[in-house]
GROMACS .gro file of C-alpha atoms in nm:
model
  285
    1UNK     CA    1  -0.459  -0.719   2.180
    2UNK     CA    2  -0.630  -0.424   2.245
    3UNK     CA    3  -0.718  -0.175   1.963
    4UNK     CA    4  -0.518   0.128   2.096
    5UNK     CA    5  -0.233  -0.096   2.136
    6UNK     CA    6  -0.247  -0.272   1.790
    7UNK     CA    7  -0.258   0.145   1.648
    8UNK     CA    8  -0.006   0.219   1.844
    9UNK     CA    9   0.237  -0.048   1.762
   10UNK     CA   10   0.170  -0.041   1.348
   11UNK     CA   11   0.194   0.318   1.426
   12UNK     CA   12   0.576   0.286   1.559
   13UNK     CA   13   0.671   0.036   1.306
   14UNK     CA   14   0.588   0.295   1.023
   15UNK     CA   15   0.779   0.578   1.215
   16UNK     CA   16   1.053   0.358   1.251
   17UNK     CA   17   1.022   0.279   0.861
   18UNK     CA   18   1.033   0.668   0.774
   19UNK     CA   19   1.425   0.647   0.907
   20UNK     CA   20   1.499   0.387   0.627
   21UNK     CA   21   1.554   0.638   0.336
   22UNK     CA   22   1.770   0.941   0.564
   23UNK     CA   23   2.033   0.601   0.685
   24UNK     CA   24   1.995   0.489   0.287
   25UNK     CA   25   2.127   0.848   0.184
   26UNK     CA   26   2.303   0.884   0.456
   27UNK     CA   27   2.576   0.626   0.320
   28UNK     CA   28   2.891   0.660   0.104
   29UNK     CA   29   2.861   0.340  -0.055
   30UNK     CA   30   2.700   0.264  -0.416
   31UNK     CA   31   2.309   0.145  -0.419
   32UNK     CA   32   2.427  -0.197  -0.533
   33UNK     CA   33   2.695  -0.247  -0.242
   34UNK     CA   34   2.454  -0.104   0.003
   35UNK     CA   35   2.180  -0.353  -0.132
   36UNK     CA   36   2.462  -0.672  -0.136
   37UNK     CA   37   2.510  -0.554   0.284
   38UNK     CA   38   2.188  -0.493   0.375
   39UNK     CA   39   2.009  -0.774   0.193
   40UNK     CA   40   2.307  -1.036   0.410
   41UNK     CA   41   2.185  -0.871   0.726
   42UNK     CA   42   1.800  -0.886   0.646
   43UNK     CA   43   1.861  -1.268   0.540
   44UNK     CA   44   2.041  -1.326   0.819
   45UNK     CA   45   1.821  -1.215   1.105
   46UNK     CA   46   1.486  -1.308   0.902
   47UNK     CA   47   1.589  -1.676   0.912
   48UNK     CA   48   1.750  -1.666   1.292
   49UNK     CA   49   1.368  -1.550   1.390
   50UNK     CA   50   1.228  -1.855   1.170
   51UNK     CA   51   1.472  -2.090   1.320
   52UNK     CA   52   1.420  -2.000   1.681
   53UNK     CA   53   1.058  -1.974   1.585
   54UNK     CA   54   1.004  -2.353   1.386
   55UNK     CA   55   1.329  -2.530   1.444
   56UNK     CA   56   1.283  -2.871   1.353
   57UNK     CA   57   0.986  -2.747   1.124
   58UNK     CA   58   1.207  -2.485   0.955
   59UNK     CA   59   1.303  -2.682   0.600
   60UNK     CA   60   0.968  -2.771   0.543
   61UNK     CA   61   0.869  -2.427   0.538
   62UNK     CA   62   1.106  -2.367   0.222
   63UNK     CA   63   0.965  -2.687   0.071
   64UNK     CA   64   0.642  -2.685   0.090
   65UNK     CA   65   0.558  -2.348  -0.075
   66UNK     CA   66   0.911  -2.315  -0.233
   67UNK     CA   67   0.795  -2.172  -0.602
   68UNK     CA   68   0.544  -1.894  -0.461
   69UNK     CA   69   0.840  -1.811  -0.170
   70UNK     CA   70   1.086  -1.795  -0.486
   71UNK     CA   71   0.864  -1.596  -0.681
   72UNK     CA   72   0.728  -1.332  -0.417
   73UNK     CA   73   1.130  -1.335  -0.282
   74UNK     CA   74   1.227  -1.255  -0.622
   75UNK     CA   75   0.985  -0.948  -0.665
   76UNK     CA   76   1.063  -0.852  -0.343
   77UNK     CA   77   1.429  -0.874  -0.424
   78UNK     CA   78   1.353  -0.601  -0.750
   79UNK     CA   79   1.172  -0.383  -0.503
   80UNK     CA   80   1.458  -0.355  -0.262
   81UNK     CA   81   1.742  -0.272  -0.492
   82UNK     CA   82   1.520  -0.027  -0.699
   83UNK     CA   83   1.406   0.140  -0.377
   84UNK     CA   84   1.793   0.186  -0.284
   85UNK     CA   85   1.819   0.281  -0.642
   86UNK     CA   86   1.580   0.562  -0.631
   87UNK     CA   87   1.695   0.701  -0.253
   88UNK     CA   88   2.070   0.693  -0.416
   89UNK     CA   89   1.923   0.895  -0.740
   90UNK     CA   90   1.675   1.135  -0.693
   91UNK     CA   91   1.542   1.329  -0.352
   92UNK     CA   92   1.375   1.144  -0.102
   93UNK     CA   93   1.056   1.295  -0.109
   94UNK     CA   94   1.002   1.267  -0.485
   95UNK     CA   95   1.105   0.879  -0.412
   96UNK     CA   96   0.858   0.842  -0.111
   97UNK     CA   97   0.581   1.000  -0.250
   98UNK     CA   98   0.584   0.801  -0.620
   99UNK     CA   99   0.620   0.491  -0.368
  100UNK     CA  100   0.317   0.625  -0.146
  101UNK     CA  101   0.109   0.529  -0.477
  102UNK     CA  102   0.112   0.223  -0.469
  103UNK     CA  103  -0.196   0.092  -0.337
  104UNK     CA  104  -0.362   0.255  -0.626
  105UNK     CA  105  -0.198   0.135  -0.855
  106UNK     CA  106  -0.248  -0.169  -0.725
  107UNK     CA  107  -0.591  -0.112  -0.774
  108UNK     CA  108  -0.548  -0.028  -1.160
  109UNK     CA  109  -0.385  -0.304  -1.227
  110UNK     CA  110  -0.591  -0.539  -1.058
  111UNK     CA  111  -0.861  -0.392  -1.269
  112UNK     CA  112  -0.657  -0.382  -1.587
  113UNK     CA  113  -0.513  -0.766  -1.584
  114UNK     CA  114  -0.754  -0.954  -1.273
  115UNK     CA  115  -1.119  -0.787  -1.375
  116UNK     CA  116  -1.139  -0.682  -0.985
  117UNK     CA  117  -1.432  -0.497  -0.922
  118UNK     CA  118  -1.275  -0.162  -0.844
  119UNK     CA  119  -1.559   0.163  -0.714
  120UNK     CA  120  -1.544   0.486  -0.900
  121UNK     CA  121  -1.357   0.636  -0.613
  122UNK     CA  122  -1.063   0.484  -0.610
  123UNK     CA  123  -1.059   0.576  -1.041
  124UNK     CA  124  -1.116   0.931  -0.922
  125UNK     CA  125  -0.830   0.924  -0.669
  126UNK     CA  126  -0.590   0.783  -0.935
  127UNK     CA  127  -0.658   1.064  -1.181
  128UNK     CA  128  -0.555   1.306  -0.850
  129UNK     CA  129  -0.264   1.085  -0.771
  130UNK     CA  130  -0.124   1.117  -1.174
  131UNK     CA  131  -0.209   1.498  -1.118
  132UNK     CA  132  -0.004   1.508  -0.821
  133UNK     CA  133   0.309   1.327  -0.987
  134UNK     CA  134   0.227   1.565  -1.278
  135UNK     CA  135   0.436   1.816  -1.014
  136UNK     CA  136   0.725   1.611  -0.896
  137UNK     CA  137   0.787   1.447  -1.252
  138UNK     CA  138   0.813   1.833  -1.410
  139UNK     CA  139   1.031   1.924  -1.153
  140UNK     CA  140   1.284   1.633  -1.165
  141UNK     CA  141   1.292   1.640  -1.538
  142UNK     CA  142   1.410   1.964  -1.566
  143UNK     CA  143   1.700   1.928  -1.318
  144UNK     CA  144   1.769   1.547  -1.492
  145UNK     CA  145   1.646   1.317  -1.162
  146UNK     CA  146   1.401   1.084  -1.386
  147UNK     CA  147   1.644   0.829  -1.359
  148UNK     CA  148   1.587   0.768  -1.011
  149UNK     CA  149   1.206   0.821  -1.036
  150UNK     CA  150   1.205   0.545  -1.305
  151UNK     CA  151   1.370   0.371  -1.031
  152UNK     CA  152   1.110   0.455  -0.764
  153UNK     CA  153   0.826   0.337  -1.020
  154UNK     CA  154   1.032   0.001  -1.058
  155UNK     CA  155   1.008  -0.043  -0.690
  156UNK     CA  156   0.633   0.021  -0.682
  157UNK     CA  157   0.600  -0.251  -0.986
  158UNK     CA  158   0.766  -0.482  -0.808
  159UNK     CA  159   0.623  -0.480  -0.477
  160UNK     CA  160   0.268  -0.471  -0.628
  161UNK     CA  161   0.352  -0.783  -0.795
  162UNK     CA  162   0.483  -0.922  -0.467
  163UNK     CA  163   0.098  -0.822  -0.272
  164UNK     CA  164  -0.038  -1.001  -0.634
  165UNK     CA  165   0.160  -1.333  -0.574
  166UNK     CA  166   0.102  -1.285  -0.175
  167UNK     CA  167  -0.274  -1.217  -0.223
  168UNK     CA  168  -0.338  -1.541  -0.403
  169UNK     CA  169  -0.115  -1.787  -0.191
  170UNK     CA  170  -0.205  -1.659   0.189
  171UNK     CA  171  -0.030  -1.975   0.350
  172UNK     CA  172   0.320  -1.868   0.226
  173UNK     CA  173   0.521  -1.746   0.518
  174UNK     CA  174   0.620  -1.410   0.522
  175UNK     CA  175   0.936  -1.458   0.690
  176UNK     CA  176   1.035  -1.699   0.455
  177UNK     CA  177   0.958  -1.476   0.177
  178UNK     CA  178   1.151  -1.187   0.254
  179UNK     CA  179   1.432  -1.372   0.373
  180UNK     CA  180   1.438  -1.530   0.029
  181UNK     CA  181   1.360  -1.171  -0.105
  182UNK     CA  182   1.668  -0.999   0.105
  183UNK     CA  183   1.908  -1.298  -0.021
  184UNK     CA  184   1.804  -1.235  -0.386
  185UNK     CA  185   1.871  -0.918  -0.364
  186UNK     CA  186   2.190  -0.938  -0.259
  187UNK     CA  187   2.287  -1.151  -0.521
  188UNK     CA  188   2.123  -0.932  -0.819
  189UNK     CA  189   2.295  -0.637  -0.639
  190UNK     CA  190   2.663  -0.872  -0.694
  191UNK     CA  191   2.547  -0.926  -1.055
  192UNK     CA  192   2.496  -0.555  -1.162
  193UNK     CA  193   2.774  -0.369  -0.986
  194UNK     CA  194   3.164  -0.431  -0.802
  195UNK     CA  195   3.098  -0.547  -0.470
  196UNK     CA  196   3.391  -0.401  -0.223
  197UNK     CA  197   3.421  -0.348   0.158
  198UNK     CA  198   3.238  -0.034   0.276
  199UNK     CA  199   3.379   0.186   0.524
  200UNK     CA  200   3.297   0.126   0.913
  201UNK     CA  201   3.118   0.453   0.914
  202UNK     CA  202   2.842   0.309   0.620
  203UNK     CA  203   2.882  -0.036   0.740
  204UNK     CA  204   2.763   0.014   1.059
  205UNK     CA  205   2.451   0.214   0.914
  206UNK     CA  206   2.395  -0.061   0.690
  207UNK     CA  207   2.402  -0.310   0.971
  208UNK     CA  208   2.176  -0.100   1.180
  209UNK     CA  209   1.907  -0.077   0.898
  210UNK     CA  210   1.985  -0.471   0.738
  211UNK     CA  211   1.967  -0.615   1.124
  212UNK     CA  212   1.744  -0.425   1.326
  213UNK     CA  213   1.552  -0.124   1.199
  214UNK     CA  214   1.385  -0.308   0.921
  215UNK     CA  215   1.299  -0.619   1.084
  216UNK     CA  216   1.225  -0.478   1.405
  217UNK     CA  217   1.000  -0.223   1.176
  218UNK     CA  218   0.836  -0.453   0.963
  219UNK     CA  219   0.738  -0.721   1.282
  220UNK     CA  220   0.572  -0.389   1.463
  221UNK     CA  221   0.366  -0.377   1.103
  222UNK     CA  222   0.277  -0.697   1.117
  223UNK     CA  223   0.200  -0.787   1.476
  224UNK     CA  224  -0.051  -0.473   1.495
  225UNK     CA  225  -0.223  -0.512   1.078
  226UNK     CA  226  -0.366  -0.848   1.170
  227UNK     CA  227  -0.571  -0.617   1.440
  228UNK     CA  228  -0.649  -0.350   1.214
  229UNK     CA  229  -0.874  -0.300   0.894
  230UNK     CA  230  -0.725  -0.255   0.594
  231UNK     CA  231  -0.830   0.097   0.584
  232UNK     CA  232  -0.690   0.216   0.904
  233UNK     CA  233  -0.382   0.062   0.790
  234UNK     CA  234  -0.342   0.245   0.480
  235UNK     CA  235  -0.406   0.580   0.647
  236UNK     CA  236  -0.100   0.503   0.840
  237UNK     CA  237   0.087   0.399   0.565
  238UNK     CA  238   0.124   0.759   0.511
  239UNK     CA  239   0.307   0.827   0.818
  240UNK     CA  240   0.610   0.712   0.594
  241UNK     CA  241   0.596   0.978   0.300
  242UNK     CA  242   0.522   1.248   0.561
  243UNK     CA  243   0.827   1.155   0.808
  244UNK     CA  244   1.088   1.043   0.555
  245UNK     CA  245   1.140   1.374   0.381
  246UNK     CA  246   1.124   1.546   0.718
  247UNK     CA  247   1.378   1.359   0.862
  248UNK     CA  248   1.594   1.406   0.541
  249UNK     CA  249   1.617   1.772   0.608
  250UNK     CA  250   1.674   1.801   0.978
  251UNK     CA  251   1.944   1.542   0.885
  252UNK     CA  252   2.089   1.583   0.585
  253UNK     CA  253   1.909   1.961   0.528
  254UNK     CA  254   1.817   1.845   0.180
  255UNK     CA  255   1.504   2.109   0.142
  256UNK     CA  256   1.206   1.955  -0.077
  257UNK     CA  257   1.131   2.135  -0.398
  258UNK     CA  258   0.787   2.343  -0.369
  259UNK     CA  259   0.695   2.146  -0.660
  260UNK     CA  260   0.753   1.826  -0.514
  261UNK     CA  261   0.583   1.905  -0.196
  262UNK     CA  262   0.302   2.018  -0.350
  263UNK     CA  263   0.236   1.715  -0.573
  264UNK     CA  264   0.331   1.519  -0.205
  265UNK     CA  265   0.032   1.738  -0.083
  266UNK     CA  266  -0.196   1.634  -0.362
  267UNK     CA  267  -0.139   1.289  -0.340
  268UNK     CA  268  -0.120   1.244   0.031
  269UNK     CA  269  -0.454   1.406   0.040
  270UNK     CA  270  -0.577   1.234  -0.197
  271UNK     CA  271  -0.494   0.859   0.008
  272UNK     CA  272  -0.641   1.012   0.324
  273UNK     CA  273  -0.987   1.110   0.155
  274UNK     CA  274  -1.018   0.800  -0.064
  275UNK     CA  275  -0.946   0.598   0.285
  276UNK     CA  276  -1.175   0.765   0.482
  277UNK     CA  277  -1.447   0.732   0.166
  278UNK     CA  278  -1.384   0.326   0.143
  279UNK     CA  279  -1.451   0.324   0.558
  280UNK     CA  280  -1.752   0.488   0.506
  281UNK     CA  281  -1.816   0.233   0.207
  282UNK     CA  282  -1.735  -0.091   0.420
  283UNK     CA  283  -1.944   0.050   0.759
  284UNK     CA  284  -2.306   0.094   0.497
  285UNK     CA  285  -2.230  -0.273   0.365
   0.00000   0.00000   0.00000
């Protein structure tokens, strides 16, 4: 595959990605029966693409790496509910941007808890990032959103702990592991909240998103990544936080706060500059 091609297609996965948190909002269901839905759907076609994929071979998949796929399906469970969680509770671009930090804080804590070398420049772009939420944290505290924030920061946790697991066990499949994440999900989402029958207007989002968006999304990700350095992928990572709240107010015209925006600014800015600083690291190696 050629390199425009494997940019373009990672490119169009992460667009499509940015519609996620409009459809999630978009909804008149509950986070946890939206979650229950969605998490049916992404099981549902995850495993149909193993299947068709493996057949025969498709058991042995489960069994042969069964406790990492548990574990990684289980933090990627917690990330999907508290991402649905935070789109439900607070705006969409306060939840987008505290979820754009997570490759930093990925960072931290691999510093923290795995003694990972980590460069000075990545320490200097968390202090910006913790400026930047500085902004959108003031904001939603004084109009009482930090519930869905916490949420938001829940979801980062989570799905750092996922890349952690991931990292360490790279012959896991991926399918497998957020098929098993989607299913989990759903079931936490039946253990915290009544599940009842949504109306055709949200189920049909929810199929939309559960069925197609996200998987179609996620296999554009990962069909053009395996092409592209690590670096160009995070600068397009940030596609997502820059489309999402977009889309939010051409469709739902919920208006970011200045305040929000402008710690969105900051942090953005920040990921673009500390990308562009490790490529210029990694080409003088």
């Amino acid at each position: 595959m050629t390199y425009a091609k494997a940019f373009g297609i990672t490119a169009m996965g992460m667009i499509l990605m940015s519609f996620e948190s409009p459809l999630i909002k978009m909804t008149l269901v509950s986070a946890q029966n939206f979650t229950f839905y969605f998490g049916l759907c992404m099981f549902t076609t995850m495993n149909l693409t193993l299947f068709l994929k493996h057949k025969t071979a498709f058991f042995a998949l489960y069994k042969k790496d069964f406790l990492i796929i548990f574990a990684s399906g289980f933090c990627i469970a917690l990330s999907n509910l508290f991402f649905i969680l935070a789109i439900k509770h607070t705006s969409v671009a306060s939840a987008v941007f505290i979820l754009s930090t997570g490759p930093l804080i990925s960072a931290g804590i691999g510093f923290l808890f795995f003694k990972q070398k980590t460069p000075l420049r990545t320490f200097i772009a968390i202090f910006f990032v913790f400026i930047g939420l500085s902004f959108i944290l003031f904001h939603d505290v004084a109009l009482g959103n930090m519930k869905g924030n916490l949420y938001a920061f829940g979801c980062v946790f989570s799905f750092v702990s996922m890349l952690t697991i991931l990292e360490r066990n790279k012959e896991a499949n991926r399918l497998a592991c957020f098929g098993t994440g989607a299913l989990l999900a759903s079931c936490l989402a039946a253990l915290s909240a009544p599940i009842v029958l949504p109306d055709s207007y949200s189920l049909s989002i929810i199929v939309g998103v559960g069925a197609f968006l996200t998987p179609l999304s996620r296999a554009f990700i990962g069909i053009g990544t395996r092409f592209l350095s690590s670096v160009e992928v995070a600068l397009l990572t940030i596609i997502e936080p820059v489309l999402a709240p977009f889309w939010v107010w051409i469709l739902l015209k919920e208006a970011p706060h200045p305040n929000t925006l402008l710690g969105g600014a900051i942090i953005v800015t920040t990921l673009i500059i500390h990308s562009i600083k490790t490529h210029q690291a990694h080409q003088k190696d």
